C-alpha atoms as a printed R data frame, in Angstrom:
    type eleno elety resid chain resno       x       y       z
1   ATOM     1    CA   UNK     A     1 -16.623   0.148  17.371
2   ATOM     2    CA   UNK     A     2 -16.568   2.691  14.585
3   ATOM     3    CA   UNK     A     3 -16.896   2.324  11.271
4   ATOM     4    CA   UNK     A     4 -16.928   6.018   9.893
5   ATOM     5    CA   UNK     A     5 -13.318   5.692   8.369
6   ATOM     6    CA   UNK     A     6 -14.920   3.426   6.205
7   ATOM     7    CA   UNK     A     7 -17.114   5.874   4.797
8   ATOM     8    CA   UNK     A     8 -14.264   7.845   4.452
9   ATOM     9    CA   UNK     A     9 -12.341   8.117   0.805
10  ATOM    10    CA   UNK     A    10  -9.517   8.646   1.677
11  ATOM    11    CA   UNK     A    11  -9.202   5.740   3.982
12  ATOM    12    CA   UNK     A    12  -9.527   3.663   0.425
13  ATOM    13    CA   UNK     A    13  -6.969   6.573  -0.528
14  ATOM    14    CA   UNK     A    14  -4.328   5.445   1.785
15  ATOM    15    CA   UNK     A    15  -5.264   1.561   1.426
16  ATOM    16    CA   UNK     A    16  -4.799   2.006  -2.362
17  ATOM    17    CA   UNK     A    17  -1.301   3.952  -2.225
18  ATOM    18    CA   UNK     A    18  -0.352   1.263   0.571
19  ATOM    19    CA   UNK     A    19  -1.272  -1.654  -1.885
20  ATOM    20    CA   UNK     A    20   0.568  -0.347  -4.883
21  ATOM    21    CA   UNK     A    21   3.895   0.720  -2.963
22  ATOM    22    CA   UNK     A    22   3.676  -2.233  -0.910
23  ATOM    23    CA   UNK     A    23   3.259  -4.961  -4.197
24  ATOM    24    CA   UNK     A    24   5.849  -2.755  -6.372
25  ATOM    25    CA   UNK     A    25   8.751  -3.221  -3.745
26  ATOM    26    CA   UNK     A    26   7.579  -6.994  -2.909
27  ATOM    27    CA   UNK     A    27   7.542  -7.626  -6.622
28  ATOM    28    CA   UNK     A    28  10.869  -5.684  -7.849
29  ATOM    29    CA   UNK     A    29  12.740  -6.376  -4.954
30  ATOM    30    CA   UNK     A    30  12.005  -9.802  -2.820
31  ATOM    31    CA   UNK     A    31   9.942 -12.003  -5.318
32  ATOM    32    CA   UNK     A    32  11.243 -11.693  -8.447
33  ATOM    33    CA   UNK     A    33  15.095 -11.651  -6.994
34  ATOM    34    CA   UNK     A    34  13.688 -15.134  -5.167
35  ATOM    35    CA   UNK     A    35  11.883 -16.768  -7.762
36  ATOM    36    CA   UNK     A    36  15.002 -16.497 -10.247
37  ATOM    37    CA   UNK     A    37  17.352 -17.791  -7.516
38  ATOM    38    CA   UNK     A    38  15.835 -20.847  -5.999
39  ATOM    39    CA   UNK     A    39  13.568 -21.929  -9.467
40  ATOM    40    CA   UNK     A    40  14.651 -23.715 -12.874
41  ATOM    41    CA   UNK     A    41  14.649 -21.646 -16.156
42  ATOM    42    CA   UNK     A    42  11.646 -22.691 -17.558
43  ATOM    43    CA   UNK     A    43   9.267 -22.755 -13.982
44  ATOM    44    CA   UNK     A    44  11.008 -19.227 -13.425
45  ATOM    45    CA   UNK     A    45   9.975 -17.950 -17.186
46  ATOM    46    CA   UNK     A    46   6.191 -19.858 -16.443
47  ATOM    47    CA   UNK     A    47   5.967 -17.975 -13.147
48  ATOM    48    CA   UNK     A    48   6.421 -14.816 -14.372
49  ATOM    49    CA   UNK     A    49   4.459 -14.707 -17.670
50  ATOM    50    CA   UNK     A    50   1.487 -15.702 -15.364
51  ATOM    51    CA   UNK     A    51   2.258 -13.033 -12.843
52  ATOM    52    CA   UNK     A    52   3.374  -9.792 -14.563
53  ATOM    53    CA   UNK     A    53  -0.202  -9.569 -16.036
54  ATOM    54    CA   UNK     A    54  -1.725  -9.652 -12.691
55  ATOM    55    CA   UNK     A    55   0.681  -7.334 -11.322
56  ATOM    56    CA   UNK     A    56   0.708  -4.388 -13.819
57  ATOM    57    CA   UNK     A    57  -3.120  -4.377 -13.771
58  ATOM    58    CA   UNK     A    58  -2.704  -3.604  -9.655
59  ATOM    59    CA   UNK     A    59   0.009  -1.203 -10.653
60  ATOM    60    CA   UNK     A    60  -2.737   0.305 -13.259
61  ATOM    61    CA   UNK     A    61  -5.725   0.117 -11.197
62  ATOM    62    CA   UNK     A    62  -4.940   1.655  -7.869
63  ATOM    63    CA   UNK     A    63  -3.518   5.051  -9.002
64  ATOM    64    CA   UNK     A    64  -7.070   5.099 -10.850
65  ATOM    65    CA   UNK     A    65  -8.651   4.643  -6.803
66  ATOM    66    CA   UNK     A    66  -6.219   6.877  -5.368
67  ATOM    67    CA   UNK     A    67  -7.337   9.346  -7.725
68  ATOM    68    CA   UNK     A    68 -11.074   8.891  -6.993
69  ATOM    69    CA   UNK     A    69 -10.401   8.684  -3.549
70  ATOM    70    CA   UNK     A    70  -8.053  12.261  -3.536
71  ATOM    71    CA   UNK     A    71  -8.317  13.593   0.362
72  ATOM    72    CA   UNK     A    72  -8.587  17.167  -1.346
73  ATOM    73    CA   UNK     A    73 -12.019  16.902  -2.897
74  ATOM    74    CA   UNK     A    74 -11.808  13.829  -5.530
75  ATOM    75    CA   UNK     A    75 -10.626  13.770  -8.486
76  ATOM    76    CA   UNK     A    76 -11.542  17.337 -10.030
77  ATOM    77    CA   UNK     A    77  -9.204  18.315  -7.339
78  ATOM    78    CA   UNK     A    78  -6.164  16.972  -9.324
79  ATOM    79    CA   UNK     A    79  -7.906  17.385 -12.884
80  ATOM    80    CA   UNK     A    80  -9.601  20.494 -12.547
81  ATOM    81    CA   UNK     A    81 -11.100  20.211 -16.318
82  ATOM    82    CA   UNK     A    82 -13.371  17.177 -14.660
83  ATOM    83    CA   UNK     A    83 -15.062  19.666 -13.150
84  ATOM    84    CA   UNK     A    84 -17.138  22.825 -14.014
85  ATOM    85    CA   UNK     A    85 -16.328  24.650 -11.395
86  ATOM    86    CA   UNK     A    86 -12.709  23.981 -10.891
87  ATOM    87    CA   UNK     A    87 -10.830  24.950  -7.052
88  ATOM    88    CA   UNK     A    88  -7.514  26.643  -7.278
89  ATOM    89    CA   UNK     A    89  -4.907  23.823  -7.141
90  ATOM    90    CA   UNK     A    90  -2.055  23.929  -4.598
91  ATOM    91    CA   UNK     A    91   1.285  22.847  -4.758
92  ATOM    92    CA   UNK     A    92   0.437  19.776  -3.347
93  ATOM    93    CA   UNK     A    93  -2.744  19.264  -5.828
94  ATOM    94    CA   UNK     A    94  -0.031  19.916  -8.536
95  ATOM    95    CA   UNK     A    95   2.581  17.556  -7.749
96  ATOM    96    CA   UNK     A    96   0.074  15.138  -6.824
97  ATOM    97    CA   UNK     A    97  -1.558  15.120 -10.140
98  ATOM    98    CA   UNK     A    98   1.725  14.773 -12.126
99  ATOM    99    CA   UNK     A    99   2.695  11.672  -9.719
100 ATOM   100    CA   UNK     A   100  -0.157   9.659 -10.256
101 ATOM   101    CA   UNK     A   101  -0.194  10.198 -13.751
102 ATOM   102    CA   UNK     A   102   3.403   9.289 -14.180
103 ATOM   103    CA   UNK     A   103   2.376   6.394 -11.791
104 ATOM   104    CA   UNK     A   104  -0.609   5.381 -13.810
105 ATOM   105    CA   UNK     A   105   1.281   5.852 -17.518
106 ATOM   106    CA   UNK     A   106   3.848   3.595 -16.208
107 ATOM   107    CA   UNK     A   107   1.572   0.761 -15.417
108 ATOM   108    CA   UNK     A   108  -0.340   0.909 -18.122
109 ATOM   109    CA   UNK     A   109   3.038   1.020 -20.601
110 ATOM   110    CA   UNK     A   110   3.949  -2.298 -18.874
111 ATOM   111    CA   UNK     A   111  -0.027  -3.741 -19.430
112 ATOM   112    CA   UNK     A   112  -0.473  -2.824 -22.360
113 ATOM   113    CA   UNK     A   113   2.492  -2.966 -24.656
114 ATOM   114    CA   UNK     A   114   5.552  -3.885 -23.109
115 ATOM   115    CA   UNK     A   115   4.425  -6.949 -21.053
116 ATOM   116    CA   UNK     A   116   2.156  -8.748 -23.709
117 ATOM   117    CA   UNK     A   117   5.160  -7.824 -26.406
118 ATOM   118    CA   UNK     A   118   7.667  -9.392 -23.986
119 ATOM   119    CA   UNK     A   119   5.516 -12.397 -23.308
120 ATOM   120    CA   UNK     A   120   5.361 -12.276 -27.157
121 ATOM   121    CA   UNK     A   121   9.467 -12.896 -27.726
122 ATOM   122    CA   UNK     A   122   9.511 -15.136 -24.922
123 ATOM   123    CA   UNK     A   123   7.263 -18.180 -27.223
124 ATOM   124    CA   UNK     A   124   9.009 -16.814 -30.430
125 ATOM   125    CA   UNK     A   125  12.507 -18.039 -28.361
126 ATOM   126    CA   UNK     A   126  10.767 -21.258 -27.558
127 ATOM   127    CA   UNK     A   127   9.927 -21.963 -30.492
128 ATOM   128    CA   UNK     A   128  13.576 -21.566 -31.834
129 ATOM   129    CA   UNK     A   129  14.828 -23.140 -29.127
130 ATOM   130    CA   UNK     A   130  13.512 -25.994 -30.559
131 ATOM   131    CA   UNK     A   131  14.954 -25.548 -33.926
132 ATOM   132    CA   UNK     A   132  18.338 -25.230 -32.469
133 ATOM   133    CA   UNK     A   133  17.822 -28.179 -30.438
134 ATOM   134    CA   UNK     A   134  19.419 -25.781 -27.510
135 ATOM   135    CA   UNK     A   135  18.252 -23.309 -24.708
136 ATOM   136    CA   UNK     A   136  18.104 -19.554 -25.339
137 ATOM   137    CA   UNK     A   137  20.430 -19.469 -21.366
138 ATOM   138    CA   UNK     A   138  22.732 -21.957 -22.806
139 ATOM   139    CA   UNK     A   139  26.179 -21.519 -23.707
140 ATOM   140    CA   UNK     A   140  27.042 -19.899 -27.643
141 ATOM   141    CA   UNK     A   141  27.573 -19.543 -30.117
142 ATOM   142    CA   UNK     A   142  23.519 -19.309 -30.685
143 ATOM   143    CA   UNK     A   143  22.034 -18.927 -34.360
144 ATOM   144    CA   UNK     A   144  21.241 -15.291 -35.580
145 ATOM   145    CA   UNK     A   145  17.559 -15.595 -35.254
146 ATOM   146    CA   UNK     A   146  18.063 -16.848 -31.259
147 ATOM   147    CA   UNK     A   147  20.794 -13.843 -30.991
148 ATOM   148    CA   UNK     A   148  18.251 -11.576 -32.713
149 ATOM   149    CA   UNK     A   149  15.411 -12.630 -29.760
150 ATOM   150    CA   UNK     A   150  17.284 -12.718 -27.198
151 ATOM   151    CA   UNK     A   151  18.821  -9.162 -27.712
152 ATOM   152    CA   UNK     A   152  14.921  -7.908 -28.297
153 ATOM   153    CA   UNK     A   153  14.103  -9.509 -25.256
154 ATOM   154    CA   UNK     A   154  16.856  -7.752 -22.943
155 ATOM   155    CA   UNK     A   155  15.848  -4.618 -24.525
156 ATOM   156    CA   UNK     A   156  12.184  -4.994 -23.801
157 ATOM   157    CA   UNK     A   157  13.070  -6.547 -20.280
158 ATOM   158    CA   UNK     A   158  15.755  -3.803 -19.219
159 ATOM   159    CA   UNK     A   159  12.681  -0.685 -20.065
160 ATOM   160    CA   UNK     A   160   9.938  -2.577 -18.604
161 ATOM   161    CA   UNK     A   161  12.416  -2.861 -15.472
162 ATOM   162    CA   UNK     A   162  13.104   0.935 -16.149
163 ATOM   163    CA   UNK     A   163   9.494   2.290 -16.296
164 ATOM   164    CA   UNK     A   164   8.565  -0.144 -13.079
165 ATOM   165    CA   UNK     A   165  11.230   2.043 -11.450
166 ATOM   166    CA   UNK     A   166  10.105   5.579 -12.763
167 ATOM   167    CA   UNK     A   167   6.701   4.123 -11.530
168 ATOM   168    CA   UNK     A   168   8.144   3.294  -8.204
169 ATOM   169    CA   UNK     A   169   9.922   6.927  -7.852
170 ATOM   170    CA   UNK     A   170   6.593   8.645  -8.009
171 ATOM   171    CA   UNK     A   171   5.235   6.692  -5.206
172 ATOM   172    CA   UNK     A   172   7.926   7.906  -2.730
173 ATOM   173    CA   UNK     A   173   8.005  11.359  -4.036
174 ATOM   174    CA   UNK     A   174   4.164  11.006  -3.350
175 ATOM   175    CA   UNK     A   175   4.655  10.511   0.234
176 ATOM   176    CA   UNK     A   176   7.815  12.352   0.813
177 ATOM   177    CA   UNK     A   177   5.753  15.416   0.373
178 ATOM   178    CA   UNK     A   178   2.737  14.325   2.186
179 ATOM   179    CA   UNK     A   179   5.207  13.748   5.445
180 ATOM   180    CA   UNK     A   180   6.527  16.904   4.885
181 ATOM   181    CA   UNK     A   181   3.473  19.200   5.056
182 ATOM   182    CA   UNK     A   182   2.346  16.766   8.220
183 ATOM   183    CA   UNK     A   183   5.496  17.243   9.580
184 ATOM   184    CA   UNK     A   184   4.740  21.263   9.290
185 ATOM   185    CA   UNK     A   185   1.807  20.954  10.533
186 ATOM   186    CA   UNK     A   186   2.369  19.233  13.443
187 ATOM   187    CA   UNK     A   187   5.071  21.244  14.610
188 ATOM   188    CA   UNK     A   188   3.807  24.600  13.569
189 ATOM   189    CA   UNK     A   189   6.598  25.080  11.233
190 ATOM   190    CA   UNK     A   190   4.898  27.913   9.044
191 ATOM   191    CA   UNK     A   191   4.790  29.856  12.182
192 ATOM   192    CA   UNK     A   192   6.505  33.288  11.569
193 ATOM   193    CA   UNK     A   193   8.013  33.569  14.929
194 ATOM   194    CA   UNK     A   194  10.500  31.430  13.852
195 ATOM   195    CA   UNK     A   195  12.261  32.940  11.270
196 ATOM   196    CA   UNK     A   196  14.399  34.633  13.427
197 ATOM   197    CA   UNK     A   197  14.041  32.948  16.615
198 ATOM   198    CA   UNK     A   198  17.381  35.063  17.811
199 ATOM   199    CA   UNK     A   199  14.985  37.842  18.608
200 ATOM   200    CA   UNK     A   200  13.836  36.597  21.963
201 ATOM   201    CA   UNK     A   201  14.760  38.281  25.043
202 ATOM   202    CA   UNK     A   202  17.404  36.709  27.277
203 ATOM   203    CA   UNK     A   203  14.898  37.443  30.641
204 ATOM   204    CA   UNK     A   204  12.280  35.635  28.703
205 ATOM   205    CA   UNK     A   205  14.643  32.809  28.065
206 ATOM   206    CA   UNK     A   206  15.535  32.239  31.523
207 ATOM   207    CA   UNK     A   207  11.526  32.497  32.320
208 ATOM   208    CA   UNK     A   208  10.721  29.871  29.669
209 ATOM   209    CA   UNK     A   209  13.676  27.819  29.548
210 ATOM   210    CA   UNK     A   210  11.268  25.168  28.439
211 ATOM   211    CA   UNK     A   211   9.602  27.313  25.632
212 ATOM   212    CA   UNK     A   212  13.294  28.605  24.278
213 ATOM   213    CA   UNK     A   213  14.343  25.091  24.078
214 ATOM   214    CA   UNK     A   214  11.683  24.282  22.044
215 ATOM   215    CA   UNK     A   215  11.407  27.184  19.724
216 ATOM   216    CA   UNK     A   216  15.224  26.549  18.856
217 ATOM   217    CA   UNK     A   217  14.126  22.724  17.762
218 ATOM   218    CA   UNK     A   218  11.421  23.932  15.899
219 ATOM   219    CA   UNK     A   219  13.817  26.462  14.311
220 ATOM   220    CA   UNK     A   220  15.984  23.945  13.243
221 ATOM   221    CA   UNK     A   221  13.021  21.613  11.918
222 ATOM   222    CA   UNK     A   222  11.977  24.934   9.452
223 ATOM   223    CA   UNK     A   223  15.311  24.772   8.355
224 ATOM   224    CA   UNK     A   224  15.358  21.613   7.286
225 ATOM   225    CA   UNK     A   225  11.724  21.391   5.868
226 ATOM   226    CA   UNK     A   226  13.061  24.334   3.923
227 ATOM   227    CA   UNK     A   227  16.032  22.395   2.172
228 ATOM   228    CA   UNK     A   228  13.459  19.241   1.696
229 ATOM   229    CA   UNK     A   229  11.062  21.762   0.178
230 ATOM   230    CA   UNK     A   230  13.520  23.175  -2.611
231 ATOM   231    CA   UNK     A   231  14.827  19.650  -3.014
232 ATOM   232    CA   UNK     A   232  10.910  18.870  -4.089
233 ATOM   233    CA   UNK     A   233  11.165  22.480  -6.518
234 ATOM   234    CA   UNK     A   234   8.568  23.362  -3.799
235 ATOM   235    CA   UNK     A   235   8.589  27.119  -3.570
236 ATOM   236    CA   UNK     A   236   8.456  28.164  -0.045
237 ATOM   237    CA   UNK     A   237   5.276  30.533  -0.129
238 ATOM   238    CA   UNK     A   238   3.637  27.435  -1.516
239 ATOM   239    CA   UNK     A   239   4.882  24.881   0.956
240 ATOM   240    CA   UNK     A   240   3.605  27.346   3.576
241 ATOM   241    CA   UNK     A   241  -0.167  27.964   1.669
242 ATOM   242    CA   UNK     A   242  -0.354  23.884   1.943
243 ATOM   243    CA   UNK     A   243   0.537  23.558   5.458
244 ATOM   244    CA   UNK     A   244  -1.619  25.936   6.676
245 ATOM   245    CA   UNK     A   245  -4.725  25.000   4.614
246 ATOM   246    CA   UNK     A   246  -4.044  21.290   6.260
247 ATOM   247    CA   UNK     A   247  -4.482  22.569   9.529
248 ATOM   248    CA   UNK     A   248  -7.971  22.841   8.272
249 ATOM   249    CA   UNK     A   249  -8.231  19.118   7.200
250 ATOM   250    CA   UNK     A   250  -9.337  16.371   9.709
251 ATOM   251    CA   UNK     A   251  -7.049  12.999  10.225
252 ATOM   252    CA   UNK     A   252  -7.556  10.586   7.562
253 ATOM   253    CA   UNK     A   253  -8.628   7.736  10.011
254 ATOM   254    CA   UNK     A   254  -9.239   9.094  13.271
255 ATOM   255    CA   UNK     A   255 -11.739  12.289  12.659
256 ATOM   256    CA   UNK     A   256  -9.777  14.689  14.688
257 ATOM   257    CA   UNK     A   257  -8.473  18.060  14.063
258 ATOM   258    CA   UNK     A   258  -5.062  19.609  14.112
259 ATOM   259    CA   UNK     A   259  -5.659  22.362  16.811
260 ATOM   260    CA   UNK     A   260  -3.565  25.414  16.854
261 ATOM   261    CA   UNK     A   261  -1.366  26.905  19.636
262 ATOM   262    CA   UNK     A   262  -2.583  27.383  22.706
263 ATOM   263    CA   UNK     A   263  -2.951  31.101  22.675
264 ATOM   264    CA   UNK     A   264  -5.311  31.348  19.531
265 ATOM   265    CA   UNK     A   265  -8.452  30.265  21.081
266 ATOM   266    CA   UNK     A   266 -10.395  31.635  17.726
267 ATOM   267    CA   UNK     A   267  -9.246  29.241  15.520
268 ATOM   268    CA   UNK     A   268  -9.285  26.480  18.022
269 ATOM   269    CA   UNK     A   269 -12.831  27.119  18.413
270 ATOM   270    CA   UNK     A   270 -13.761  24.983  15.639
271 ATOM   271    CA   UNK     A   271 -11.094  22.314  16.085
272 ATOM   272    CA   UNK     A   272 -11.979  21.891  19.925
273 ATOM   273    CA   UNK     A   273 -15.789  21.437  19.034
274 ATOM   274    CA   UNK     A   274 -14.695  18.438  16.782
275 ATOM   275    CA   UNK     A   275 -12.529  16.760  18.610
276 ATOM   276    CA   UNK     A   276 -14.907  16.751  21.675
277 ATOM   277    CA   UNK     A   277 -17.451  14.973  19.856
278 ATOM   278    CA   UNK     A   278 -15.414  11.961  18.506
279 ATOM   279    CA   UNK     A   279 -13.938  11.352  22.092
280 ATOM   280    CA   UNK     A   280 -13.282   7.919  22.772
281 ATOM   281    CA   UNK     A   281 -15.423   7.312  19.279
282 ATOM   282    CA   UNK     A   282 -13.741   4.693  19.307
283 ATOM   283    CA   UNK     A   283 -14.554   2.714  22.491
284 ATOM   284    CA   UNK     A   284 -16.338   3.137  25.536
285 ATOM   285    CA   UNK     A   285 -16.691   4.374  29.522
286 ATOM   286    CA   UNK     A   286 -13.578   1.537  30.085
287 ATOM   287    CA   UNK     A   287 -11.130   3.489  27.657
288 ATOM   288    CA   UNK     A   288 -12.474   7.076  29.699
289 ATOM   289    CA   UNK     A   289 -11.362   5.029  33.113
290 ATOM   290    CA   UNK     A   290  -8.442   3.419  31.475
291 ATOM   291    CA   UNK     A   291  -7.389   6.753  30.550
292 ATOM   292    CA   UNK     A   292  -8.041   8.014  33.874
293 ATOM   293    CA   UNK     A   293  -5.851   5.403  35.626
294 ATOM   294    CA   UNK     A   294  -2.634   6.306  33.473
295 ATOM   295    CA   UNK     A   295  -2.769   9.667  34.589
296 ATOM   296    CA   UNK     A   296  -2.444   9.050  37.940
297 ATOM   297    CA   UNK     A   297  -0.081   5.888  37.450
298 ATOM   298    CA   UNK     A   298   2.211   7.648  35.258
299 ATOM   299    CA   UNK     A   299   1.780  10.830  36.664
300 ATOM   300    CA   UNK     A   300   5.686  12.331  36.294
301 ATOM   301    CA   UNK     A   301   5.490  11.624  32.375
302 ATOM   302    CA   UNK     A   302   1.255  12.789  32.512
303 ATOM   303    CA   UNK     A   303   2.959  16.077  34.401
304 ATOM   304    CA   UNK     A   304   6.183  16.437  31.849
305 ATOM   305    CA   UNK     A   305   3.918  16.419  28.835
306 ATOM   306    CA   UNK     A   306   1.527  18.837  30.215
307 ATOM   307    CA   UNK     A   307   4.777  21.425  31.057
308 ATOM   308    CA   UNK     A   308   5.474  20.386  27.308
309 ATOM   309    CA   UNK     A   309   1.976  22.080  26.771
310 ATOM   310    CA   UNK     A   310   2.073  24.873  28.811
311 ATOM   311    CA   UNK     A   311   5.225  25.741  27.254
312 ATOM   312    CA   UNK     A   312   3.295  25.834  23.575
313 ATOM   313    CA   UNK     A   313  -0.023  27.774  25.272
314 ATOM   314    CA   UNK     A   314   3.040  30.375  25.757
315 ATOM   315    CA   UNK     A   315   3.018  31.166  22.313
């Protein structure tokens, strides 16, 4: 077995981005929703001043590792003043840095001020709830001061609530790119054959009936990257600088690189020479034979994805 993703940043990258969306949904939408449902008042209230803490230091935390851990070079990569020789950002380096500072401001609002001051109403209100000899839930009329806390606390409840979900928004937006350009990449969508893909011959078509088919789904798949793109106030010429510079990158976990079409054996050079030395990295001769045996046990769907290829070495 390999361990070289762990020496790998951004495998804490994608660990860290997993643990804060993953805790921020858990928390907004399944535990808190429970907790208030099947526990009393006060066991609810005790639950949550003990957990909030805990959870907006995680929310505050990991954007600070996912930062550190950047795939694109660190942090200077998203902060270029960090550094003294500062690389040209790209779109993606742009939007990235504005997420995980909106991600990490957000956090740190509800750590800092807006939990502790909540926490902070919520013994004031036990407190008068014991000079009114009645709960701050119970039915009115309630004395002024009780009406007084109670109104601060829904105020200070309904923005933490409202920053957790501007927090929350920048996590999806974070990934909703990232797909994007993978998308790209994997389907050669910044090719420039296809933005007319009209042009091809009809005798070709009926050659490479395979090819046309797929140049027409790829088509449609620049389309639509193109809508998601200016939906993201990505401009296009960007969108297409990104993809292409992540054809460059290696996978995050598996140390393999995007290779491009058949046809351009220059710049598949490089790409070939590193995926042919992490081959079966990951296991041994039994994976090599296991692999062997599929191909000639599944040989009609071994067969269709190699026609699959030759239609893209066409290219």
């Amino acid at each position: 077995m390999s361990f070289s993703s762990f020496k790998n940043p951004a495998t804490y990258h994608l660990l860290s981005y997993g643990t804060l969306l993953g805790s921020t949904l858990f928390q907004s939408f399944v535990s808190g929703i429970v907790a208030f449902r099947v526990l009393p008042r006060p066991q609810f209230s005790t639950l949550q001043k003990h957990t909030f803490p805990v959870y907006f230091t995680l929310q505050t935390l990991t954007p600070v590792v996912m930062l550190l851990t950047y795939p694109r070079g660190g942090a200077p990569s998203l902060l270029p003043f960090l550094s003294s020789s500062p690389m040209p950002q790209t779109a993606t380096d742009n939007l990235s840095s504005w997420l995980h500072t909106t991600m990490f401001l957000t956090a740190l609002l509800n750590w800092v001020y807006i939990g502790p001051k909540t926490t902070e109403v919520m013994g004031l209100r036990k407190h008068q709830e014991t000079r009114d000899g009645k709960k701050s839930y119970d039915a009115g009329p309630h004395s002024k001061e009780m009406q007084a806390l109670n109104k601060q606390f829904g105020i200070l409840h309904g923005v933490s609530s409202l920053v957790n979900m501007v927090g929350l928004g920048a996590m999806i937006w974070e990934v909703q790119y990232r797909q994007l350009v993978s998308r790209a990449v994997t389907q050669r969508l910044h090719s420039p054959s296809l933005d007319d893909p009209t042009k091809t011959d009809v005798a070709n078509k009926l050659a490479h009936p395979l090819k046309t088919w797929e140049t027409q789904e790829r088509s449609i798949a620049r389309h639509k990257a193109r809508i998601e793109a200016k939906m993201l106030d990505i401009p296009w010429t960007q969108f297409i600088r990104d993809v292409e510079r992540a054809t460059l990158e290696v996978h995050v976990l598996t140390q393999t690189r995007y290779e491009a079409p058949c046809g351009d054996r220059t710049k598949n050079q490089e790409a070939s020479t590193t995926n042919e030395g992490v081959l079966y990295k990951l296991g041994g001769l039994k994976d090599m034979e296991e692999d062997k045996e599929w191909k000639k046990k599944d040989a009609a769907v071994y067969n269709m994805l190699k026609a699959f290829q030759g239609a893209r070495c066409r290219d």
